[in-house]
């Protein structure tokens, strides 16, 4: 998984457990693509202060993930849902009754929506 995407997801899961400053710095850096210098200027702190908070915040996010595993569980569930979706896409409906074909097609659509919303 891409580092930026992973940190962004970790922020979604555990961001509220960080200090307000750590969350703000990580959000600006990973979700809004700000450089450390831009963050320092916006928050009126030193670049070193931004770096230290970013590093500490990342370490905490990784520690929370190691203890709680929410992101890994989420990723596993998403992958399994995608596998089920692929299985549904390969169901041959030509031998089914019209009613059963409609049920399978509706299940495909619902599952596709579910996977896309994750």
mmCIF file of C-alpha atoms in Angstrom:
data_model
loop_
_atom_site.group_PDB
_atom_site.id
_atom_site.type_symbol
_atom_site.label_atom_id
_atom_site.label_comp_id
_atom_site.label_asym_id
_atom_site.label_seq_id
_atom_site.Cartn_x
_atom_site.Cartn_y
_atom_site.Cartn_z
ATOM 1 C CA UNK A 1 0.000 0.000 0.000
ATOM 2 C CA UNK A 2 1.284 3.467 -0.856
ATOM 3 C CA UNK A 3 2.705 5.251 2.223
ATOM 4 C CA UNK A 4 0.672 8.441 1.714
ATOM 5 C CA UNK A 5 -2.551 6.482 1.212
ATOM 6 C CA UNK A 6 -1.801 4.313 4.245
ATOM 7 C CA UNK A 7 -1.161 7.311 6.520
ATOM 8 C CA UNK A 8 -4.327 8.944 5.204
ATOM 9 C CA UNK A 9 -6.344 5.843 6.102
ATOM 10 C CA UNK A 10 -4.654 5.586 9.496
ATOM 11 C CA UNK A 11 -5.665 9.206 10.095
ATOM 12 C CA UNK A 12 -9.259 8.291 9.281
ATOM 13 C CA UNK A 13 -9.197 5.444 11.791
ATOM 14 C CA UNK A 14 -7.064 6.881 14.581
ATOM 15 C CA UNK A 15 -6.730 10.615 13.943
ATOM 16 C CA UNK A 16 -8.928 11.619 16.855
ATOM 17 C CA UNK A 17 -6.507 9.871 19.226
ATOM 18 C CA UNK A 18 -3.708 12.275 18.266
ATOM 19 C CA UNK A 19 -3.221 15.742 19.674
ATOM 20 C CA UNK A 20 -4.993 18.461 17.740
ATOM 21 C CA UNK A 21 -1.626 19.769 16.476
ATOM 22 C CA UNK A 22 -0.398 16.344 15.342
ATOM 23 C CA UNK A 23 -3.664 15.677 13.554
ATOM 24 C CA UNK A 24 -3.608 19.065 11.851
ATOM 25 C CA UNK A 25 -0.014 18.618 10.657
ATOM 26 C CA UNK A 26 -0.571 15.081 9.371
ATOM 27 C CA UNK A 27 -3.832 16.088 7.697
ATOM 28 C CA UNK A 28 -2.204 19.020 5.918
ATOM 29 C CA UNK A 29 0.795 16.950 4.877
ATOM 30 C CA UNK A 30 -0.868 13.700 3.772
ATOM 31 C CA UNK A 31 -4.412 14.706 2.824
ATOM 32 C CA UNK A 32 -3.756 18.188 1.446
ATOM 33 C CA UNK A 33 -0.240 17.639 0.061
ATOM 34 C CA UNK A 34 1.378 20.538 1.929
ATOM 35 C CA UNK A 35 5.142 20.541 2.341
ATOM 36 C CA UNK A 36 6.610 20.758 5.825
ATOM 37 C CA UNK A 37 7.708 24.328 5.061
ATOM 38 C CA UNK A 38 4.199 25.321 3.970
ATOM 39 C CA UNK A 39 2.752 23.817 7.142
ATOM 40 C CA UNK A 40 5.326 25.637 9.281
ATOM 41 C CA UNK A 41 4.423 28.924 7.627
ATOM 42 C CA UNK A 42 0.674 28.371 7.965
ATOM 43 C CA UNK A 43 0.856 27.296 11.617
ATOM 44 C CA UNK A 44 3.543 29.823 12.488
ATOM 45 C CA UNK A 45 5.930 27.231 13.926
ATOM 46 C CA UNK A 46 9.400 26.091 12.901
ATOM 47 C CA UNK A 47 9.915 23.526 10.174
ATOM 48 C CA UNK A 48 11.676 21.373 12.781
ATOM 49 C CA UNK A 49 8.588 21.596 14.992
ATOM 50 C CA UNK A 50 6.447 20.425 12.090
ATOM 51 C CA UNK A 51 8.870 17.583 11.359
ATOM 52 C CA UNK A 52 8.934 16.446 15.001
ATOM 53 C CA UNK A 53 5.126 16.512 15.297
ATOM 54 C CA UNK A 54 4.718 14.715 11.975
ATOM 55 C CA UNK A 55 7.203 12.022 12.980
ATOM 56 C CA UNK A 56 5.630 11.577 16.438
ATOM 57 C CA UNK A 57 2.131 11.491 14.957
ATOM 58 C CA UNK A 58 3.090 8.867 12.371
ATOM 59 C CA UNK A 59 4.694 6.741 15.087
ATOM 60 C CA UNK A 60 1.520 6.931 17.178
ATOM 61 C CA UNK A 61 -0.685 6.006 14.222
ATOM 62 C CA UNK A 62 1.499 2.966 13.534
ATOM 63 C CA UNK A 63 1.460 2.028 17.217
ATOM 64 C CA UNK A 64 -2.349 2.224 17.298
ATOM 65 C CA UNK A 65 -2.551 0.087 14.168
ATOM 66 C CA UNK A 66 -0.162 -2.491 15.647
ATOM 67 C CA UNK A 67 -2.310 -2.737 18.776
ATOM 68 C CA UNK A 68 -5.810 -2.468 17.291
ATOM 69 C CA UNK A 69 -5.393 -3.556 13.662
ATOM 70 C CA UNK A 70 -8.414 -1.659 12.331
ATOM 71 C CA UNK A 71 -6.792 -0.791 8.996
ATOM 72 C CA UNK A 72 -5.624 -4.344 8.350
ATOM 73 C CA UNK A 73 -9.090 -5.698 9.210
ATOM 74 C CA UNK A 74 -10.676 -3.083 6.960
ATOM 75 C CA UNK A 75 -8.301 -3.973 4.106
ATOM 76 C CA UNK A 76 -9.021 -7.690 4.493
ATOM 77 C CA UNK A 77 -12.773 -7.099 4.470
ATOM 78 C CA UNK A 78 -12.523 -4.870 1.413
ATOM 79 C CA UNK A 79 -10.456 -7.488 -0.413
ATOM 80 C CA UNK A 80 -12.916 -10.259 0.480
ATOM 81 C CA UNK A 81 -15.864 -8.141 -0.654
ATOM 82 C CA UNK A 82 -14.063 -7.524 -3.960
ATOM 83 C CA UNK A 83 -13.467 -11.277 -4.356
ATOM 84 C CA UNK A 84 -17.161 -11.996 -3.744
ATOM 85 C CA UNK A 85 -18.055 -9.286 -6.237
ATOM 86 C CA UNK A 86 -15.805 -10.908 -8.841
ATOM 87 C CA UNK A 87 -17.419 -14.296 -8.186
ATOM 88 C CA UNK A 88 -20.860 -12.767 -8.686
ATOM 89 C CA UNK A 89 -19.760 -11.140 -11.928
ATOM 90 C CA UNK A 90 -18.853 -14.591 -13.279
ATOM 91 C CA UNK A 91 -22.215 -16.207 -12.525
ATOM 92 C CA UNK A 92 -23.812 -17.429 -15.740
ATOM 93 C CA UNK A 93 -27.483 -16.451 -15.652
ATOM 94 C CA UNK A 94 -28.600 -17.808 -19.034
ATOM 95 C CA UNK A 95 -29.906 -21.069 -17.497
ATOM 96 C CA UNK A 96 -31.780 -19.357 -14.671
ATOM 97 C CA UNK A 97 -35.405 -18.344 -14.618
ATOM 98 C CA UNK A 98 -36.170 -14.694 -15.254
ATOM 99 C CA UNK A 99 -36.961 -14.189 -11.568
ATOM 100 C CA UNK A 100 -33.673 -15.745 -10.417
ATOM 101 C CA UNK A 101 -31.732 -13.815 -13.061
ATOM 102 C CA UNK A 102 -33.201 -10.570 -11.730
ATOM 103 C CA UNK A 103 -32.239 -11.566 -8.183
ATOM 104 C CA UNK A 104 -28.652 -12.334 -9.220
ATOM 105 C CA UNK A 105 -28.375 -9.086 -11.204
ATOM 106 C CA UNK A 106 -29.726 -7.081 -8.272
ATOM 107 C CA UNK A 107 -27.282 -8.811 -5.919
ATOM 108 C CA UNK A 108 -24.445 -7.914 -8.332
ATOM 109 C CA UNK A 109 -25.480 -4.254 -8.327
ATOM 110 C CA UNK A 110 -25.875 -4.121 -4.542
ATOM 111 C CA UNK A 111 -22.520 -5.791 -3.992
ATOM 112 C CA UNK A 112 -20.844 -3.444 -6.478
ATOM 113 C CA UNK A 113 -22.275 -0.460 -4.574
ATOM 114 C CA UNK A 114 -21.077 -1.909 -1.290
ATOM 115 C CA UNK A 115 -17.545 -2.523 -2.574
ATOM 116 C CA UNK A 116 -17.354 0.928 -4.153
ATOM 117 C CA UNK A 117 -18.488 2.594 -0.929
ATOM 118 C CA UNK A 118 -15.733 0.954 1.132
#
